[in-house]
N, CA, C and O atoms as a GROMACS GRO file, in nm:
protein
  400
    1UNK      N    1  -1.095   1.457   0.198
    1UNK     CA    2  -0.981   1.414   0.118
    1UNK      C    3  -1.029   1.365  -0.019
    1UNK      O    4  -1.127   1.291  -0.033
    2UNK      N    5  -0.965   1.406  -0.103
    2UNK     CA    6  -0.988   1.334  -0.262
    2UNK      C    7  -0.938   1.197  -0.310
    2UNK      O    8  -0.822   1.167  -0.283
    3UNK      N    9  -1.012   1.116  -0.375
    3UNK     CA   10  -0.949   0.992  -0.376
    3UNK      C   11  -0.764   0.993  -0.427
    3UNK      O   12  -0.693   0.895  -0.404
    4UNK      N   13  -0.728   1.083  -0.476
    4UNK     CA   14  -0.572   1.041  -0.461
    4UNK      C   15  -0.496   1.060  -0.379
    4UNK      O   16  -0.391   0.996  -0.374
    5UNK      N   17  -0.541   1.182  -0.264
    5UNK     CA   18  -0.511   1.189  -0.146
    5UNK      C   19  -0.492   1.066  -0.050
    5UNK      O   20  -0.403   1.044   0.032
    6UNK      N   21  -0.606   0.989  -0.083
    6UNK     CA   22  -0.644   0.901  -0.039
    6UNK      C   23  -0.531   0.788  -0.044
    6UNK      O   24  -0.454   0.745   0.042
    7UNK      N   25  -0.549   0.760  -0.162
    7UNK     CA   26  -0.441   0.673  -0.234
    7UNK      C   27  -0.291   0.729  -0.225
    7UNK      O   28  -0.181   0.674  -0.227
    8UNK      N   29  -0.323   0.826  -0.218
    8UNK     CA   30  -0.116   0.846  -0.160
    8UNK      C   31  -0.094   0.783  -0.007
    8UNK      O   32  -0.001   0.713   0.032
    9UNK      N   33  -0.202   0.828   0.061
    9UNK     CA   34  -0.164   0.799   0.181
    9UNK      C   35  -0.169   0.639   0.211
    9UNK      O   36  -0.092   0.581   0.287
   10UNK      N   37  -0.267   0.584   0.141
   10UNK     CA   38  -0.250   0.384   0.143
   10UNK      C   39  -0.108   0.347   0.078
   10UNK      O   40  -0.046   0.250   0.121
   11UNK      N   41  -0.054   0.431  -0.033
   11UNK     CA   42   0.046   0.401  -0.096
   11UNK      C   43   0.178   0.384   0.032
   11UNK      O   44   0.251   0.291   0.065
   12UNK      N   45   0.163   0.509   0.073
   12UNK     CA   46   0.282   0.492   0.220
   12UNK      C   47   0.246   0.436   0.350
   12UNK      O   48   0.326   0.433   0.443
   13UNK      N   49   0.090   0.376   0.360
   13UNK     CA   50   0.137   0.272   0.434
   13UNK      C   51   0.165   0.145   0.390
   13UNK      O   52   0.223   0.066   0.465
   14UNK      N   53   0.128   0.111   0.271
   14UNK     CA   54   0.140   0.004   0.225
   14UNK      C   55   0.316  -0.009   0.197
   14UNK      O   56   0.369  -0.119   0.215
   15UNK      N   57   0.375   0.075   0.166
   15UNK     CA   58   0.537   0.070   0.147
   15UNK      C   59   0.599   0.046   0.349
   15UNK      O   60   0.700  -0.012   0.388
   16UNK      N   61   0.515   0.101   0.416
   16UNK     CA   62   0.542   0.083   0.539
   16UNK      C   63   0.545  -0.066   0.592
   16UNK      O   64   0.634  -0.124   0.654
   17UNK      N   65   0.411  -0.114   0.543
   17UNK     CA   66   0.390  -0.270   0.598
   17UNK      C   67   0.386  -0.339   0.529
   17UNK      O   68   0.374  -0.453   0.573
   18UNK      N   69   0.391  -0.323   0.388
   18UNK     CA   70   0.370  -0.428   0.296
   18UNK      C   71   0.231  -0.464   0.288
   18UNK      O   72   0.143  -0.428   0.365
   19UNK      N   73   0.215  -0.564   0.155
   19UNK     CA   74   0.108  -0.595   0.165
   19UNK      C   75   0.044  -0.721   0.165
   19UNK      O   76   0.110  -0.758   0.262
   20UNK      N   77  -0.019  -0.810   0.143
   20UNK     CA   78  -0.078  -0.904   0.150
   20UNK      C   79  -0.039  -1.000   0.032
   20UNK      O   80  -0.115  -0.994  -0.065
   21UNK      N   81   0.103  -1.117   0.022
   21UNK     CA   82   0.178  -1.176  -0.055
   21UNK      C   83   0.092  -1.220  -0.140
   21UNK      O   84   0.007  -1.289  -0.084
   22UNK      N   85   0.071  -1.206  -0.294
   22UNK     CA   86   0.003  -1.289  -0.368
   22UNK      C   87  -0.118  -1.262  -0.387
   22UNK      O   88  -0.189  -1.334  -0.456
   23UNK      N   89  -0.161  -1.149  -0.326
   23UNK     CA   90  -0.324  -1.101  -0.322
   23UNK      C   91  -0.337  -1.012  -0.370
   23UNK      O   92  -0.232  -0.953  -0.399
   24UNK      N   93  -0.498  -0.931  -0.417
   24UNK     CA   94  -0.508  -0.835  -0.459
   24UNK      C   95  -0.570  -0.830  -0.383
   24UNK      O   96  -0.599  -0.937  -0.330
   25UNK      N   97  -0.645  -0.676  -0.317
   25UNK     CA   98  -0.756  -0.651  -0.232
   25UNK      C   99  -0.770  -0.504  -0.282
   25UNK      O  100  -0.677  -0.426  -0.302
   26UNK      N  101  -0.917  -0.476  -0.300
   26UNK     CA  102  -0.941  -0.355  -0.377
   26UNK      C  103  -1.038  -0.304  -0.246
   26UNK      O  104  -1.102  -0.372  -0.166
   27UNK      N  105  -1.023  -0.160  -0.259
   27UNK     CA  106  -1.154  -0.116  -0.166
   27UNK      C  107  -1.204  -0.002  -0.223
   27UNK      O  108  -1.138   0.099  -0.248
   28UNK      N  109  -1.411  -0.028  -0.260
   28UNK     CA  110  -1.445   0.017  -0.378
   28UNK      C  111  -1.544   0.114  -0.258
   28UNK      O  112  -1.588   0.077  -0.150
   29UNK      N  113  -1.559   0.267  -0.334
   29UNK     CA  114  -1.634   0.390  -0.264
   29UNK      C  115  -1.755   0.391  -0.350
   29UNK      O  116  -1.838   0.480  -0.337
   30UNK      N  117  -1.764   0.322  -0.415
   30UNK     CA  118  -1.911   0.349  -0.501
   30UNK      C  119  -1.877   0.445  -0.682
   30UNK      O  120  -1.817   0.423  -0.788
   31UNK      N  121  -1.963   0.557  -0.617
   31UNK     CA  122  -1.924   0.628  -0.722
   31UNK      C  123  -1.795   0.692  -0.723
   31UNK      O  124  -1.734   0.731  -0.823
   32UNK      N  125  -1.757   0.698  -0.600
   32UNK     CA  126  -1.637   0.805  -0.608
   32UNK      C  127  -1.514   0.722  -0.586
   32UNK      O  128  -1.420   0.745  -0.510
   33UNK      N  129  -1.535   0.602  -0.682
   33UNK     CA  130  -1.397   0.568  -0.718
   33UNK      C  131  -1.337   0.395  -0.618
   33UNK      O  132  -1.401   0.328  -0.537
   34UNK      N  133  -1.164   0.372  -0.683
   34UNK     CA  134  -1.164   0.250  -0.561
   34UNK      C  135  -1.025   0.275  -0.558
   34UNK      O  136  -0.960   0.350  -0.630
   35UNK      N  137  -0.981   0.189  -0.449
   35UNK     CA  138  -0.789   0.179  -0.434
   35UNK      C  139  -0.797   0.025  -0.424
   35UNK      O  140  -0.874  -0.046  -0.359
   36UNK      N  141  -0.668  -0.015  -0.530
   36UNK     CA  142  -0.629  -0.136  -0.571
   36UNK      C  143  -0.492  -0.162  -0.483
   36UNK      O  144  -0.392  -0.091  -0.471
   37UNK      N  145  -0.518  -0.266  -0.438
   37UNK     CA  146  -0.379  -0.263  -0.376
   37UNK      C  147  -0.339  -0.436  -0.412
   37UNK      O  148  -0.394  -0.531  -0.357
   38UNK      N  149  -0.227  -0.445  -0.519
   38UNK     CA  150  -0.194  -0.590  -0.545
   38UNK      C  151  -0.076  -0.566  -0.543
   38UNK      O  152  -0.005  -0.476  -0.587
   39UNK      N  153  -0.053  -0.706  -0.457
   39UNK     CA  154   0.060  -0.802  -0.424
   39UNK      C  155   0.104  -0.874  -0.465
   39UNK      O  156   0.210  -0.917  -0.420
   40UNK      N  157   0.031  -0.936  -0.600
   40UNK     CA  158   0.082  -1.063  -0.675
   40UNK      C  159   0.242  -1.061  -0.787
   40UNK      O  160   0.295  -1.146  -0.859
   41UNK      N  161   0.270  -0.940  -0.758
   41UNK     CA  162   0.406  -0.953  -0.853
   41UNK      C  163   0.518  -0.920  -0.733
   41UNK      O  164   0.511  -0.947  -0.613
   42UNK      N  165   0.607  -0.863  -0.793
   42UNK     CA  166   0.724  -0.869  -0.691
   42UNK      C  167   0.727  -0.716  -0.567
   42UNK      O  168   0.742  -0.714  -0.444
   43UNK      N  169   0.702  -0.579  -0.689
   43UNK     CA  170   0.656  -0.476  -0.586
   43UNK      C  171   0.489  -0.441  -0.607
   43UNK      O  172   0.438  -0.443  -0.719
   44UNK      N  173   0.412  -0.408  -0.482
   44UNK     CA  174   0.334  -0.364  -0.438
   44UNK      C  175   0.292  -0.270  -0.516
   44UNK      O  176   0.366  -0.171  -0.519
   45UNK      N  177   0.190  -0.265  -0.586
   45UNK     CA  178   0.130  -0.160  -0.680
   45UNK      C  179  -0.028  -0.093  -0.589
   45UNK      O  180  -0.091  -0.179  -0.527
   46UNK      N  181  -0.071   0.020  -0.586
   46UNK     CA  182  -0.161   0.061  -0.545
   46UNK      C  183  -0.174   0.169  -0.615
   46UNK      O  184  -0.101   0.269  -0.622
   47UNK      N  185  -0.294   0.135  -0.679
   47UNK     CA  186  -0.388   0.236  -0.772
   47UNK      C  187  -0.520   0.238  -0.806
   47UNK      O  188  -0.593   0.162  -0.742
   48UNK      N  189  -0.574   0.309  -0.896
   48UNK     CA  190  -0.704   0.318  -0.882
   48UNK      C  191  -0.769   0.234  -0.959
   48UNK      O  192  -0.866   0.281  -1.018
   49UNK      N  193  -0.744   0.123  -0.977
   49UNK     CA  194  -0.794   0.049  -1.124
   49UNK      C  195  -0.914  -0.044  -1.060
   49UNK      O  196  -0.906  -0.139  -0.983
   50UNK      N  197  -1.018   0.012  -1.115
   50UNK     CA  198  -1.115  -0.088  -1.052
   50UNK      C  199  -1.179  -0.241  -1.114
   50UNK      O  200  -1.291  -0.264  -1.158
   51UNK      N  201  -1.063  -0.330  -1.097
   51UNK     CA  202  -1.052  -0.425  -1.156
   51UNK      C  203  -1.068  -0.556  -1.056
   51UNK      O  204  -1.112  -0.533  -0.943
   52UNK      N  205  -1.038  -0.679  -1.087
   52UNK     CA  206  -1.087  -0.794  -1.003
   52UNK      C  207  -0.991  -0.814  -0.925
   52UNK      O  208  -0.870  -0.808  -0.948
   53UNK      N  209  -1.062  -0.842  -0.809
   53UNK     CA  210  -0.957  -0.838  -0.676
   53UNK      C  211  -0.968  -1.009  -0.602
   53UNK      O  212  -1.042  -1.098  -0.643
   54UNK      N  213  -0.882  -1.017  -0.495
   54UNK     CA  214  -0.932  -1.123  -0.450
   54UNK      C  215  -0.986  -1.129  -0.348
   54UNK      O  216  -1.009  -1.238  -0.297
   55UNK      N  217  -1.023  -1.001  -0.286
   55UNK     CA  218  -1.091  -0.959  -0.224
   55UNK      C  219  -1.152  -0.822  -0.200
   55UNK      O  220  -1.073  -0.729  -0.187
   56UNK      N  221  -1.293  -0.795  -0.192
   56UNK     CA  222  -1.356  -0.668  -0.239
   56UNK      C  223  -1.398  -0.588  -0.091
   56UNK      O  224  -1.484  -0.636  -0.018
   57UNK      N  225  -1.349  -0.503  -0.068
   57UNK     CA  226  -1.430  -0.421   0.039
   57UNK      C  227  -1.499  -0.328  -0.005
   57UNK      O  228  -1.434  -0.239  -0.060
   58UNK      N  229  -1.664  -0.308   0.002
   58UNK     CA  230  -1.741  -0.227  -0.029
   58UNK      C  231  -1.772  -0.088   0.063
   58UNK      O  232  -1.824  -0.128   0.167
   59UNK      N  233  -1.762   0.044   0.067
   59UNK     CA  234  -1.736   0.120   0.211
   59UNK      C  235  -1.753   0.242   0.136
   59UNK      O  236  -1.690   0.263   0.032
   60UNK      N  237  -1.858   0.342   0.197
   60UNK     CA  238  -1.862   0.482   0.149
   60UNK      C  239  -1.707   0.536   0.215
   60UNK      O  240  -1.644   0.487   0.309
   61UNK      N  241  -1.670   0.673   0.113
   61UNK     CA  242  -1.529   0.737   0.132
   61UNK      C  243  -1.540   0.783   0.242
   61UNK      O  244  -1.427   0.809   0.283
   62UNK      N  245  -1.614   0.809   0.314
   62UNK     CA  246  -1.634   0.895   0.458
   62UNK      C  247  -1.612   0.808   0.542
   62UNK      O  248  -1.525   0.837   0.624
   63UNK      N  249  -1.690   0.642   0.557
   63UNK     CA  250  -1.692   0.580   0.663
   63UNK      C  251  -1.575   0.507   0.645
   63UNK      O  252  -1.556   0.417   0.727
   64UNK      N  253  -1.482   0.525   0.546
   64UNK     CA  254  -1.294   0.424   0.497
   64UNK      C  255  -1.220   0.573   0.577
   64UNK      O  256  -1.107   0.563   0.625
   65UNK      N  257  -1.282   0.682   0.582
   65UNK     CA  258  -1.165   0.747   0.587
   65UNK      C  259  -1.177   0.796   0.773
   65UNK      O  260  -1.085   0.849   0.834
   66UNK      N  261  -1.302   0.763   0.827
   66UNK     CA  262  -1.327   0.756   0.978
   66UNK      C  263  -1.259   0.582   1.034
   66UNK      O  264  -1.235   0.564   1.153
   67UNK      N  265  -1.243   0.511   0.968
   67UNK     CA  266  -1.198   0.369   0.969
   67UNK      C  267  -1.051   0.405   0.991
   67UNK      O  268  -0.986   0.385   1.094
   68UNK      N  269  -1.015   0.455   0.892
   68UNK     CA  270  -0.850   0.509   0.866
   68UNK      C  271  -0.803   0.554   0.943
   68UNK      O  272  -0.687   0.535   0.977
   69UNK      N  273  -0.896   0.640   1.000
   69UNK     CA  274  -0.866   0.721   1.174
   69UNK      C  275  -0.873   0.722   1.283
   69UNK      O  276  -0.850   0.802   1.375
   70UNK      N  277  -0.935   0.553   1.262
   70UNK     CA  278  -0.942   0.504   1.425
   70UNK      C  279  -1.105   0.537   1.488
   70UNK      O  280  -1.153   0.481   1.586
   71UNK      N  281  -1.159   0.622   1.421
   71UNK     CA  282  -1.296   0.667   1.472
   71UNK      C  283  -1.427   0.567   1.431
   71UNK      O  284  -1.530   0.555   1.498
   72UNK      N  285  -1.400   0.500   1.308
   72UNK     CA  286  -1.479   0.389   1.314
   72UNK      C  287  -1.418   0.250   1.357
   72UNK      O  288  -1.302   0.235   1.319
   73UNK      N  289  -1.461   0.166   1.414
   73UNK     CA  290  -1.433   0.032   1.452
   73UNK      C  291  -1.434  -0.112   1.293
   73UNK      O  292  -1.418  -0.222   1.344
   74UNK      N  293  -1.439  -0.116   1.241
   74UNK     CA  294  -1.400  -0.204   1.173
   74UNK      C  295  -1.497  -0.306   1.137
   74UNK      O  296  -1.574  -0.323   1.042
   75UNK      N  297  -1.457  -0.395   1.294
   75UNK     CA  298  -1.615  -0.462   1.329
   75UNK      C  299  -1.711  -0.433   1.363
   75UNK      O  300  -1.809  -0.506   1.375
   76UNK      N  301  -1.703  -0.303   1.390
   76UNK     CA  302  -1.879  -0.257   1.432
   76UNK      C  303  -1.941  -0.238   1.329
   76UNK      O  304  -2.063  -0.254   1.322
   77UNK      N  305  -1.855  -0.193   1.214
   77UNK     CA  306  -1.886  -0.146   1.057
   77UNK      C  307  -1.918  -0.248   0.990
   77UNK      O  308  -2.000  -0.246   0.898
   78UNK      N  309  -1.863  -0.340   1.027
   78UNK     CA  310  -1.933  -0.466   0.942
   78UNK      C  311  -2.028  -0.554   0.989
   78UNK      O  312  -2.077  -0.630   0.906
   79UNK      N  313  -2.069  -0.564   1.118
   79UNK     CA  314  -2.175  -0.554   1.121
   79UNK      C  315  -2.283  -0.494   1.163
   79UNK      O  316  -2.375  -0.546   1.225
   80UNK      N  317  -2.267  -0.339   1.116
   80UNK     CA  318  -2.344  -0.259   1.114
   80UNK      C  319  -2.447  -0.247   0.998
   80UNK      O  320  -2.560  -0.198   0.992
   81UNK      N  321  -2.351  -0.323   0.890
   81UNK     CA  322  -2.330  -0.307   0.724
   81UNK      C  323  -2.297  -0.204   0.643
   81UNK      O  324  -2.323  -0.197   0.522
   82UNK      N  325  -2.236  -0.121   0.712
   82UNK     CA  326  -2.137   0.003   0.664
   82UNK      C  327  -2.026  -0.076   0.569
   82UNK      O  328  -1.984  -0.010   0.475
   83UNK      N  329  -1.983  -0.185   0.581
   83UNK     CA  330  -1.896  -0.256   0.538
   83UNK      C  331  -1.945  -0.378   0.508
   83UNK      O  332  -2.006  -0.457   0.579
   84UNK      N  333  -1.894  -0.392   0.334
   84UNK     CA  334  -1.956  -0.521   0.275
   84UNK      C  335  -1.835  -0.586   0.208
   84UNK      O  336  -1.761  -0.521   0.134
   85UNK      N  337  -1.814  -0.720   0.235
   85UNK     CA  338  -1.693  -0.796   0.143
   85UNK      C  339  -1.738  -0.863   0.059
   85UNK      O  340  -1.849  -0.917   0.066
   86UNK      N  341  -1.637  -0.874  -0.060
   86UNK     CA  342  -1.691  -0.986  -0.192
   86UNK      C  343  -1.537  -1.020  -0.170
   86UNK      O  344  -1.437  -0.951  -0.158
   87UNK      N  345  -1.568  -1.189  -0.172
   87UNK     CA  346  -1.447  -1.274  -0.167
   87UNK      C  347  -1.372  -1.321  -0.039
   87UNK      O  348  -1.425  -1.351   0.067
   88UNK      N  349  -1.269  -1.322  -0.061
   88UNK     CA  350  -1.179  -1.373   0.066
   88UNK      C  351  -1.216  -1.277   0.191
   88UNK      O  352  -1.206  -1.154   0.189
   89UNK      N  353  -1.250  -1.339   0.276
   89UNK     CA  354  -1.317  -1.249   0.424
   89UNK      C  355  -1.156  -1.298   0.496
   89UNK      O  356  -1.139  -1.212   0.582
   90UNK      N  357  -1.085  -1.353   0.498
   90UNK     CA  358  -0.970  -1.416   0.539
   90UNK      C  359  -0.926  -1.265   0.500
   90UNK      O  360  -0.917  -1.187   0.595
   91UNK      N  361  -0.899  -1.218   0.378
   91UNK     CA  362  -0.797  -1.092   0.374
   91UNK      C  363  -0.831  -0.985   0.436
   91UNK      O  364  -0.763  -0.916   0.512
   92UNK      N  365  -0.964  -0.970   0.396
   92UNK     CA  366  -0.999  -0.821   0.442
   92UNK      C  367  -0.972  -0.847   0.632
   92UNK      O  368  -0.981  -0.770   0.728
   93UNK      N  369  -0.947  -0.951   0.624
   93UNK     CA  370  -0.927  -0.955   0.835
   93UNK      C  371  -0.799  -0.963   0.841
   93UNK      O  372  -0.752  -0.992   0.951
   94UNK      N  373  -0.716  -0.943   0.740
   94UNK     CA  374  -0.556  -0.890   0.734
   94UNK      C  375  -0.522  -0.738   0.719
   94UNK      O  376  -0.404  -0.707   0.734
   95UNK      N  377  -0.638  -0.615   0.683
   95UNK     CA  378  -0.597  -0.546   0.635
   95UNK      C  379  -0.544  -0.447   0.766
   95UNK      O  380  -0.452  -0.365   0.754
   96UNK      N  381  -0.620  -0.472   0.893
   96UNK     CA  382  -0.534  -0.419   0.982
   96UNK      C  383  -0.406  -0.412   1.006
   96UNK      O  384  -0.350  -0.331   1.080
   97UNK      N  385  -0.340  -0.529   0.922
   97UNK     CA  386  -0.173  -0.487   0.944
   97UNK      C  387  -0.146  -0.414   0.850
   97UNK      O  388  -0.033  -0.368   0.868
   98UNK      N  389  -0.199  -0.371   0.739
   98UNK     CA  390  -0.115  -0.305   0.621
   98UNK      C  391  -0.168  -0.177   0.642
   98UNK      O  392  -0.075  -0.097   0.636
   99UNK      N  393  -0.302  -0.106   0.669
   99UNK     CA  394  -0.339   0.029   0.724
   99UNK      C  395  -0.306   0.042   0.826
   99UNK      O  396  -0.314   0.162   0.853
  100UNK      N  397  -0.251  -0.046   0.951
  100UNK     CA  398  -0.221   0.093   1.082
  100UNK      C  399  -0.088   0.123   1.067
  100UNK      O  400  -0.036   0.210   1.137
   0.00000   0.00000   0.00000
C-alpha cells in the first residue's frame, strides 16, 4: 500500500471511532513518510504533515501495516522494538480504539 492509501484508510477509521480528544498522535515510517492524526480542534484532521505530535509512534510501513491487520501484536512489537514512542505512552495505549 502507498502512504495515501494508507492514510485514506486511517482517515475512515478515524471518522469511524473518533479520535483521541485534544491530542495529536502522529505515526512516523521513516523515510517513507508519516500520518498525523489531530484532535485538538473541533473535526479530526488526518494527514501527512510531519509535524509535533503529542505523541510519536516510530514503526517501519510494513510492520504498521501487519499491525493494521491483526498479524502483528502491538505489544510484542514494542517490545520487540519494532515499535518506538516519543511522548505520551498513555496515547499510543489508546490507539487500539481508533484503528480497530
Amino acid at each position: 500500500m502507498t502512504l495515501d492509501e494508507i492514510t485514506s484508510e486511517i482517515r475512515g477509521r478515524v471518522a469511524a471511532n473518533g479520535g483521541i480528544k485534544g491530542k495529536t498522535v502522529k505515526f512516523h515510517f521513516g523515510d517513507d513518510g508519516a500520518i498525523r492524526i489531530d484532535a485538538k480542534g473541533d473535526a479530526v484532521v488526518v494527514d501527512n504533515e510531519d509535524s509535533a505530535a503529542d505523541c510519536t509512534v516510530k514503526i517501519s510501513k510494513s510492520d504498521f501495516l501487519e499491525m493494521a491487520a491483526g498479524k502483528l501484536n502491538p505489544t510484542a512489537a514494542f517490545m520487540s522494538g519494532k515499535i518506538k514512542i516519543d511522548g505520551d505512552m498513555g496515547l499510543a495505549m489508546q490507539l487500539g480504539n481508533i484503528l480497530n
